[in-house]
Short mmCIF file of C-alpha atoms in Angstrom, two decimals:
data_model
loop_
_atom_site.label_atom_id
_atom_site.label_comp_id
_atom_site.label_asym_id
_atom_site.label_seq_id
_atom_site.Cartn_x
_atom_site.Cartn_y
_atom_site.Cartn_z
CA MET A 223 16.16 -141.75 -49.17
CA ASN A 224 12.64 -142.28 -47.91
CA THR A 225 12.23 -145.86 -46.69
CA ALA A 226 8.80 -145.53 -45.11
CA GLY A 227 6.05 -147.90 -45.98
CA HIS A 228 7.05 -151.17 -44.32
CA SER A 229 4.37 -150.76 -41.66
CA GLU A 230 3.07 -154.30 -41.52
CA ALA A 231 4.84 -156.62 -39.13
CA THR A 232 5.43 -159.73 -41.22
CA ALA A 233 7.99 -162.51 -41.04
CA ARG A 234 8.93 -161.82 -44.66
CA ARG A 235 9.72 -158.31 -45.73
CA GLY A 236 7.74 -157.22 -48.72
CA LEU A 237 8.46 -154.88 -51.61
CA GLU A 238 9.89 -151.53 -50.55
CA LEU A 239 9.48 -149.03 -53.38
CA THR A 240 10.82 -145.56 -52.65
CA PRO A 241 10.59 -142.19 -54.41
CA PHE A 242 13.59 -140.69 -56.18
CA ARG A 243 14.42 -137.55 -58.18
CA GLY A 244 14.21 -138.79 -61.73
CA LEU A 245 16.57 -137.61 -64.43
CA ARG A 246 14.63 -136.77 -67.57
CA TYR A 247 15.40 -135.25 -70.94
CA ASP A 248 14.57 -131.59 -71.40
CA PRO A 249 12.22 -131.76 -74.43
CA ASP A 250 13.42 -128.32 -75.57
CA ARG A 251 17.01 -129.57 -75.86
CA VAL A 252 16.48 -132.73 -77.93
CA GLY A 253 14.96 -133.42 -81.33
CA SER A 254 12.04 -135.31 -79.80
CA LEU A 255 11.49 -137.50 -76.78
CA ALA A 256 10.79 -140.45 -79.08
CA ALA A 257 14.14 -139.94 -80.82
CA VAL A 258 16.15 -140.24 -77.60
CA THR A 259 14.56 -143.49 -76.40
CA SER A 260 15.76 -147.04 -77.00
CA PRO A 261 14.70 -150.59 -76.27
CA PRO A 262 16.48 -152.12 -73.24
CA TYR A 263 20.20 -152.67 -73.80
CA ASP A 264 19.91 -156.44 -74.32
CA VAL A 265 17.30 -156.06 -77.07
CA VAL A 266 19.53 -153.81 -79.18
CA VAL A 267 21.51 -156.71 -80.60
CA ARG A 268 22.00 -155.82 -84.25
CA PRO A 269 24.69 -153.37 -85.35
CA ASP A 270 22.26 -151.76 -87.80
CA GLY A 271 19.78 -151.25 -84.97
CA LEU A 272 22.45 -149.59 -82.84
CA HIS A 273 23.50 -147.34 -85.72
CA HIS A 274 19.88 -146.37 -86.36
CA LEU A 275 19.40 -145.31 -82.75
CA GLN A 276 22.66 -143.37 -82.66
CA SER A 277 21.61 -141.56 -85.83
CA ALA A 278 18.11 -140.77 -84.54
CA ASP A 279 19.38 -138.07 -82.18
CA PRO A 280 22.84 -137.13 -80.85
CA TYR A 281 21.45 -137.56 -77.33
CA ASN A 282 19.86 -140.99 -77.76
CA ILE A 283 20.06 -143.02 -74.54
CA VAL A 284 21.84 -145.84 -76.37
CA ARG A 285 25.02 -143.74 -76.06
CA LEU A 286 24.82 -144.36 -72.31
CA ILE A 287 23.52 -147.94 -72.14
CA LEU A 288 25.62 -149.26 -75.05
CA PRO A 289 28.62 -146.94 -75.42
CA GLN A 290 30.88 -147.76 -78.36
CA ALA A 291 34.66 -147.80 -77.83
CA THR A 292 37.54 -150.21 -78.33
CA THR A 293 37.83 -151.53 -74.76
CA PRO A 294 35.42 -152.08 -71.86
CA THR A 295 37.16 -149.44 -69.77
CA ALA A 296 36.99 -146.93 -72.60
CA ARG A 297 33.30 -147.69 -73.15
CA ASN A 298 32.44 -147.11 -69.50
CA ASP A 299 34.54 -143.94 -69.29
CA GLN A 300 32.79 -142.70 -72.41
CA ALA A 301 29.36 -143.32 -70.88
CA ALA A 302 30.32 -141.56 -67.66
CA ASN A 303 31.73 -138.56 -69.53
CA THR A 304 28.67 -138.39 -71.77
CA LEU A 305 26.32 -138.45 -68.78
CA ARG A 306 28.26 -135.68 -67.02
CA HIS A 307 28.24 -133.60 -70.19
CA TRP A 308 24.49 -134.00 -70.67
CA LEU A 309 23.88 -133.01 -67.05
CA ASP A 310 26.17 -129.99 -67.30
CA GLU A 311 24.50 -128.88 -70.53
CA GLY A 312 20.96 -129.39 -69.18
CA ILE A 313 20.13 -132.12 -71.68
CA LEU A 314 19.14 -134.24 -68.70
CA THR A 315 17.68 -132.51 -65.64
CA ALA A 316 16.58 -133.79 -62.24
CA ASP A 317 12.97 -133.40 -61.19
CA PRO A 318 12.61 -130.90 -58.33
CA GLU A 319 11.28 -133.36 -55.75
CA PRO A 320 11.39 -137.13 -55.23
CA GLY A 321 8.48 -139.14 -56.53
CA LEU A 322 7.28 -142.42 -57.87
CA TYR A 323 6.43 -142.48 -61.57
CA VAL A 324 3.42 -144.02 -63.27
CA TYR A 325 4.38 -145.29 -66.72
CA GLU A 326 1.91 -146.23 -69.45
CA GLN A 327 2.48 -148.00 -72.76
CA ARG A 328 -0.13 -148.43 -75.52
CA ASP A 329 0.02 -150.03 -78.92
CA GLY A 330 -2.18 -149.73 -81.98
CA ASP A 331 -4.07 -152.93 -81.13
CA GLY A 332 -5.58 -151.54 -77.94
CA MET A 333 -3.06 -153.04 -75.51
CA VAL A 334 -2.53 -150.86 -72.40
CA GLN A 335 0.05 -151.49 -69.70
CA ARG A 336 0.62 -149.32 -66.65
CA GLY A 337 3.06 -149.68 -63.78
CA LEU A 338 5.09 -147.88 -61.14
CA ILE A 339 8.71 -146.82 -61.57
CA GLY A 340 10.65 -146.37 -58.34
CA ALA A 341 13.78 -147.30 -56.43
CA LEU A 342 13.25 -150.78 -54.98
CA ARG A 343 15.14 -152.15 -51.99
CA VAL A 344 17.51 -154.82 -53.30
CA SER A 345 17.01 -158.23 -51.72
CA GLU A 346 18.57 -161.67 -52.02
CA PRO A 347 16.50 -164.45 -53.62
CA SER A 348 16.53 -166.25 -50.27
CA GLU A 349 14.41 -163.45 -48.81
CA GLY A 350 11.53 -164.43 -51.10
CA VAL A 351 10.69 -160.82 -52.02
CA VAL A 352 12.04 -160.53 -55.57
CA LEU A 353 12.00 -163.88 -57.35
CA PRO A 354 14.37 -164.58 -60.24
CA HIS A 355 13.37 -167.27 -62.70
CA GLU A 356 16.47 -167.46 -64.92
CA ASP A 357 20.17 -168.00 -64.45
CA VAL A 358 22.57 -165.23 -65.45
CA MET A 359 25.86 -165.08 -67.31
CA PRO A 360 28.67 -163.78 -65.05
CA HIS A 361 30.41 -161.82 -67.81
CA VAL A 362 27.23 -159.87 -68.55
CA VAL A 363 26.77 -159.02 -64.85
CA ALA A 364 30.39 -157.86 -64.69
CA ASP A 365 29.86 -155.68 -67.77
CA ARG A 366 26.69 -154.03 -66.39
CA ALA A 367 28.32 -153.55 -62.96
CA ALA A 368 31.30 -151.75 -64.50
CA LEU A 369 28.95 -149.43 -66.41
CA MET A 370 26.88 -148.62 -63.30
CA ARG A 371 30.02 -147.99 -61.25
CA ALA A 372 31.39 -145.63 -63.88
CA THR A 373 28.17 -143.65 -64.30
CA SER A 374 26.93 -143.97 -60.69
CA ALA A 375 23.46 -144.32 -62.17
CA ASN A 376 20.67 -146.73 -62.97
CA LEU A 377 20.23 -145.92 -66.65
CA GLU A 378 17.09 -147.99 -67.34
CA PRO A 379 14.50 -149.78 -65.21
CA LEU A 380 14.18 -153.53 -65.16
CA LEU A 381 10.70 -155.06 -65.35
CA LEU A 382 9.08 -156.76 -62.33
CA THR A 383 5.56 -158.13 -61.96
CA TYR A 384 3.35 -158.77 -58.98
CA ARG A 385 -0.32 -159.67 -58.48
CA GLY A 386 -2.05 -157.20 -56.21
CA ASN A 387 -5.08 -155.33 -57.54
CA GLY A 388 -5.03 -153.25 -54.36
CA SER A 389 -4.57 -149.64 -53.32
CA ALA A 390 -1.31 -149.23 -55.26
CA ALA A 391 -3.22 -150.04 -58.44
CA GLU A 392 -5.79 -147.39 -57.54
CA VAL A 393 -3.04 -144.77 -57.19
CA VAL A 394 -1.79 -145.75 -60.66
CA GLU A 395 -5.26 -145.31 -62.16
CA ARG A 396 -5.85 -141.94 -60.49
CA ALA A 397 -2.50 -140.64 -61.72
CA SER A 398 -3.34 -141.61 -65.29
CA ASP A 399 -6.34 -139.26 -65.20
CA ARG A 400 -4.02 -136.25 -64.74
CA PRO A 401 -2.02 -134.45 -67.44
CA PRO A 402 1.22 -136.41 -68.01
CA LEU A 403 4.79 -135.20 -67.61
CA LEU A 404 5.49 -136.53 -71.09
CA ASP A 405 3.59 -138.09 -73.95
CA THR A 406 5.39 -139.49 -76.98
CA THR A 407 5.01 -142.17 -79.64
CA THR A 408 8.02 -144.20 -80.78
CA GLU A 409 8.50 -145.50 -84.31
CA ASP A 410 7.32 -148.97 -83.32
CA GLY A 411 3.84 -147.49 -82.82
CA PHE A 412 3.90 -147.61 -79.03
CA SER A 413 2.80 -144.51 -77.16
CA HIS A 414 4.44 -143.72 -73.83
CA ARG A 415 3.15 -141.49 -71.03
CA LEU A 416 4.67 -140.68 -67.65
CA TRP A 417 3.23 -139.12 -64.50
CA SER A 418 4.83 -138.35 -61.13
CA VAL A 419 3.35 -139.29 -57.76
CA THR A 420 4.74 -136.96 -55.11
CA ASP A 421 1.85 -136.58 -52.66
CA PRO A 422 3.02 -138.14 -49.34
CA ALA A 423 -0.36 -139.75 -48.70
CA GLU A 424 -0.41 -141.44 -52.13
CA VAL A 425 3.22 -142.57 -51.78
CA ALA A 426 2.46 -144.04 -48.35
CA CYS A 427 -0.61 -145.80 -49.77
CA VAL A 428 1.51 -147.43 -52.46
CA GLN A 429 4.23 -148.45 -50.03
CA LYS A 430 1.82 -149.97 -47.51
CA ASP A 431 0.15 -152.04 -50.23
CA LEU A 432 3.39 -153.25 -51.82
CA ALA A 433 4.85 -154.25 -48.45
CA ARG A 434 2.47 -157.24 -48.56
CA HIS A 435 3.69 -158.56 -51.90
CA GLN A 436 6.54 -160.32 -53.66
CA ALA A 437 7.55 -159.75 -57.27
CA LEU A 438 8.79 -161.85 -60.19
CA ILE A 439 11.63 -160.58 -62.36
CA ALA A 440 10.06 -160.46 -65.81
CA ASP A 441 12.97 -158.82 -67.63
CA GLY A 442 16.34 -157.73 -66.27
CA HIS A 443 17.90 -160.66 -64.41
CA HIS A 444 21.41 -159.46 -65.21
CA ARG A 445 20.65 -155.95 -63.97
CA TRP A 446 19.13 -157.31 -60.76
CA ALA A 447 22.23 -159.47 -60.21
CA THR A 448 24.23 -156.30 -60.86
CA TYR A 449 22.27 -154.44 -58.19
CA LEU A 450 23.08 -157.24 -55.75
CA ARG A 451 26.78 -157.13 -56.59
CA LEU A 452 27.01 -153.36 -56.25
CA ARG A 453 25.05 -153.32 -53.00
CA ALA A 454 27.57 -155.78 -51.55
CA GLU A 455 30.40 -153.44 -52.53
CA HIS A 456 29.01 -150.43 -50.61
CA PRO A 457 28.46 -150.28 -46.84
CA SER A 458 24.79 -150.00 -45.96
CA PRO A 459 22.90 -147.73 -45.77
CA SER A 460 23.68 -146.27 -49.17
CA PRO A 461 21.88 -145.42 -52.42
CA TRP A 462 23.19 -148.76 -53.75
CA ASP A 463 20.72 -150.52 -51.44
CA TYR A 464 18.09 -149.66 -54.08
CA GLY A 465 17.72 -150.25 -57.81
CA LEU A 466 15.52 -148.75 -60.52
CA VAL A 467 12.52 -150.91 -61.48
CA LEU A 468 9.18 -150.80 -63.27
CA LEU A 469 6.64 -152.74 -61.22
CA VAL A 470 3.54 -153.94 -63.12
CA ASP A 471 0.49 -155.40 -61.41
CA THR A 472 -0.41 -158.29 -63.72
CA ALA A 473 -3.78 -158.71 -62.01
CA ARG A 474 -4.66 -155.48 -63.85
CA TYR A 475 -2.25 -155.63 -66.78
CA PRO A 476 -1.16 -159.15 -67.84
CA LEU A 477 2.14 -159.25 -69.69
CA ARG A 478 2.83 -161.06 -72.93
CA VAL A 479 5.34 -163.91 -72.75
CA ARG A 480 7.50 -164.67 -75.77
CA ALA A 481 10.44 -166.98 -76.37
CA ILE A 482 14.06 -165.92 -76.80
CA HIS A 483 15.68 -167.75 -79.70
CA ARG A 484 19.23 -169.02 -80.16
CA LEU A 485 21.59 -168.38 -83.05
CA LEU A 486 24.39 -170.93 -83.21
CA HIS A 487 27.42 -169.44 -84.92
CA GLY A 488 29.56 -171.74 -87.02
CA LEU A 489 27.14 -174.66 -86.94
CA PRO A 490 25.54 -175.21 -90.36
CA VAL A 491 22.01 -176.57 -90.32
CA ALA A 492 23.08 -179.73 -92.12
CA ASP A 493 25.59 -180.53 -89.36
CA ALA A 494 23.07 -179.72 -86.63
CA LEU A 495 20.52 -182.08 -88.19
CA SER A 496 23.06 -184.84 -88.81
CA ALA A 497 23.92 -184.90 -85.11
CA LEU A 498 20.25 -185.47 -84.25
CA ASP A 499 19.96 -188.68 -86.26
CA GLY A 500 18.37 -191.36 -84.07
CA LEU A 501 17.95 -188.99 -81.14
CA PHE A 502 15.01 -186.79 -82.25
CA ARG A 503 12.36 -186.96 -84.96
CA VAL A 504 13.13 -184.39 -87.67
CA ARG A 505 10.67 -183.17 -90.32
CA ARG A 506 11.41 -180.62 -93.03
CA LEU A 507 8.76 -177.89 -93.43
CA ASP A 508 8.78 -175.94 -96.69
CA VAL A 509 6.29 -173.38 -95.42
CA PRO A 510 6.35 -169.70 -94.41
CA LEU A 511 7.56 -168.71 -90.93
CA ALA A 512 4.06 -168.25 -89.51
CA GLN A 513 2.99 -171.76 -90.50
CA ALA A 514 6.22 -173.23 -89.17
CA LEU A 515 5.61 -171.55 -85.80
CA ASP A 516 2.07 -172.95 -85.76
CA ALA A 517 3.50 -176.43 -86.31
CA LEU A 518 5.96 -175.83 -83.46
CA ALA A 519 3.12 -174.77 -81.14
CA ASP A 520 1.19 -177.94 -81.99
CA ALA A 521 4.22 -180.14 -81.41
CA THR A 522 4.97 -178.63 -77.99
CA CYS A 523 1.55 -179.79 -76.80
CA GLU A 524 2.92 -183.33 -76.98
CA GLY A 525 6.44 -182.76 -75.64
CA ASN A 526 9.69 -180.97 -76.33
CA ALA A 527 9.97 -179.44 -79.79
CA PHE A 528 12.17 -176.93 -81.63
CA LEU A 529 12.40 -175.33 -85.05
CA LEU A 530 15.77 -175.24 -86.78
CA ALA A 531 16.35 -172.78 -89.62
CA GLY A 532 19.12 -171.21 -91.63
CA ASP A 533 19.20 -173.17 -94.88
CA GLY A 534 16.07 -171.74 -96.50
CA ALA A 535 13.67 -174.20 -94.87
CA PHE A 536 12.36 -175.02 -91.41
CA HIS A 537 13.03 -178.31 -89.64
CA LEU A 538 10.68 -179.40 -86.84
CA VAL A 539 12.63 -181.31 -84.20
CA ASP A 540 10.56 -183.23 -81.64
CA ARG A 541 10.03 -186.59 -79.87
CA PRO A 542 13.42 -186.83 -78.15
CA ASP A 543 14.71 -190.28 -77.20
CA PRO A 544 13.62 -190.81 -73.55
CA ALA A 545 16.90 -192.57 -72.77
CA LEU A 546 18.81 -189.54 -74.05
CA LEU A 547 16.81 -187.23 -71.78
CA SER A 548 17.35 -189.44 -68.75
CA ARG A 549 21.13 -189.35 -69.36
CA THR A 550 21.44 -185.63 -69.96
CA VAL A 551 18.76 -183.76 -67.99
CA PRO A 552 19.60 -183.36 -64.26
CA ALA A 553 17.17 -185.46 -62.22
CA GLU A 554 17.31 -183.43 -59.01
CA HIS A 555 15.05 -180.66 -60.33
CA PRO A 556 11.21 -180.67 -60.36
CA ALA A 557 9.47 -182.29 -63.31
CA ALA A 558 8.21 -178.89 -64.51
CA TRP A 559 11.85 -177.80 -64.92
CA ARG A 560 13.09 -181.06 -66.45
CA THR A 561 10.46 -180.90 -69.19
CA LEU A 562 11.03 -177.29 -70.23
CA ASP A 563 12.09 -176.85 -73.85
CA ALA A 564 14.87 -174.54 -72.67
CA THR A 565 16.13 -177.21 -70.27
CA VAL A 566 16.27 -179.85 -72.99
CA LEU A 567 17.85 -177.38 -75.39
CA HIS A 568 20.67 -176.50 -72.99
CA ALA A 569 21.23 -179.78 -71.14
CA THR A 570 20.70 -182.14 -74.05
CA LEU A 571 21.22 -180.36 -77.37
CA LEU A 572 23.80 -177.70 -76.56
CA ASP A 573 25.79 -179.53 -73.88
CA HIS A 574 25.58 -183.12 -75.10
CA VAL A 575 24.67 -183.32 -78.81
CA TRP A 576 26.17 -180.17 -80.33
CA ARG A 577 28.70 -179.43 -77.56
CA ILE A 578 28.27 -175.67 -77.75
CA PRO A 579 29.18 -173.53 -74.71
CA GLU A 580 26.10 -171.50 -73.80
CA ASP A 581 28.02 -168.58 -72.26
CA SER A 582 30.30 -167.89 -75.24
CA PRO A 583 29.23 -165.01 -77.53
CA ALA A 584 31.52 -166.50 -80.17
CA HIS A 585 29.35 -169.61 -80.32
CA ILE A 586 25.81 -168.53 -79.45
CA ALA A 587 23.64 -165.41 -79.54
CA TYR A 588 20.28 -164.85 -77.86
CA ILE A 589 17.81 -162.94 -80.05
CA HIS A 590 14.24 -161.87 -79.28
CA ASP A 591 13.02 -161.25 -82.83
CA THR A 592 12.05 -164.45 -84.64
CA ALA A 593 12.44 -163.26 -88.23
CA ALA A 594 15.76 -161.56 -87.41
CA THR A 595 17.12 -164.80 -85.93
CA VAL A 596 16.25 -166.75 -89.10
CA ALA A 597 17.60 -164.04 -91.40
CA LYS A 598 20.92 -163.82 -89.58
CA ALA A 599 21.32 -167.60 -89.58
CA GLU A 600 20.74 -167.70 -93.34
CA ARG A 601 23.12 -164.82 -93.91
CA ASP A 602 25.93 -166.18 -91.71
CA GLY A 603 25.57 -169.90 -92.38
CA GLY A 604 24.62 -170.74 -88.80
CA THR A 605 21.65 -172.46 -87.23
CA ALA A 606 18.65 -170.67 -85.74
CA VAL A 607 16.91 -172.57 -82.94
CA LEU A 608 13.38 -171.25 -82.44
CA LEU A 609 11.44 -171.99 -79.27
CA HIS A 610 7.79 -171.79 -78.26
CA PRO A 611 7.14 -169.52 -75.25
CA VAL A 612 6.58 -171.02 -71.82
CA ARG A 613 3.42 -170.12 -69.89
CA GLU A 614 3.70 -167.38 -67.24
CA GLU A 615 2.18 -169.57 -64.52
CA VAL A 616 4.95 -172.14 -65.04
CA VAL A 617 7.57 -169.42 -64.68
CA ARG A 618 6.00 -168.07 -61.48
CA ASP A 619 5.51 -171.50 -59.90
CA LEU A 620 9.14 -172.48 -60.48
CA ALA A 621 10.35 -169.13 -59.13
CA ARG A 622 8.35 -169.60 -55.94
CA GLN A 623 10.06 -172.96 -55.48
CA GLY A 624 13.42 -171.24 -55.80
CA VAL A 625 14.11 -173.02 -59.11
CA THR A 626 15.71 -170.95 -61.86
CA MET A 627 15.17 -171.69 -65.53
CA PRO A 628 17.98 -171.83 -68.08
CA ARG A 629 19.21 -168.36 -68.96
CA LYS A 630 17.27 -166.39 -71.56
CA SER A 631 14.26 -168.72 -71.36
CA THR A 632 11.53 -166.10 -71.61
CA SER A 633 10.83 -162.62 -72.88
CA PHE A 634 8.09 -160.74 -71.04
CA GLY A 635 6.67 -157.63 -72.60
CA PRO A 636 6.05 -155.01 -73.51
CA LYS A 637 9.37 -153.88 -72.07
CA PRO A 638 9.82 -150.33 -70.80
CA ALA A 639 11.50 -147.91 -73.16
CA SER A 640 14.89 -146.74 -71.97
CA GLY A 641 15.48 -143.00 -71.74
CA LEU A 642 12.21 -141.80 -70.22
CA VAL A 643 13.48 -141.60 -66.64
CA LEU A 644 16.91 -142.39 -65.13
CA ARG A 645 18.15 -142.55 -61.54
CA ALA A 646 21.39 -140.90 -60.45
CA LEU A 647 22.70 -142.38 -57.21
CA ASP A 648 24.24 -139.11 -56.02
CA LEU A 649 20.94 -137.18 -55.92
#
């Protein structure tokens, strides 16, 4: 694998993005390129969403990233067998030469995002090159690692951001003026285009520029932790020293930051509210979702605030008892971390008030879609906890200090569609 590009002598190694031979669907062998794509694996959380994707096309990528079988071993074997079959049948084919890939997303409101897909050298957080900002759940990392081992592939890129506005960004813009390798529009209204960058001079230009920068993990902490685990299992040098990423320069293309909500299984709203008596201010809001979210945004300007739902109404929870926070929120972290809504939710509400284990799928689910979280809580008799998104600059500042936020604190987007380009580690 080409590892050129680290030409600047610096005390801290920078980003090392390398070309690879991408695996891509043969458009003549599938119903449509849009029909074989999927959101990232952790966004496909509803069974009806999974069924819809499986029904869209027999070769939808969800059959690889979320294989369905009775046991974990059977699921991973199924994914590996499916991938081998698709390669043998020419459903997926490898591009003839290694390259970096420019990826563009557009929506109907005029939003445009472009970035570079490549194989990035995996680095520990202590190296200060790729900065995580959230904790991970060990069982999820173990699950993703088993799938990657079985398939010997990176099936979808994780999303990283950096602030450069340099020569790498110019290569991205020049590539987007050429005819794309693919151009498709998915049912969510997003259009997707992909170009390859194979010219050695352009690749070297990108690598030299990126070697000066560090990146923030915007989406894909569990996959990055998986890359680290698998790299440690294989003697270096090996293809496992690298992992598939989409790198977006937010100086050119700022990302949107949204919250990830919690669904508390088996905790009725009435019980959740009763436990808050005397600890938080609680106000019932008999208003539509949009107005309730506006009230939440206003309340977060003054301190920690949450929306609880699931009983047909919304309940604004704010003004926590300062003595409660001092007892439950760890004091050794910076003030910016201690005052995060996600910190108070996990350290105070989940751990202390409701006593709900945050890493148990039987007790808690993490859902990106606000309306879906409320609907499922109402349907199942649980409690939806809705959060207001944290600002990107807060995320980045904490990451630079080496401070990780509570798991599933943020959702950066738009996220890359899965299924447009894959990386096989044996090519």
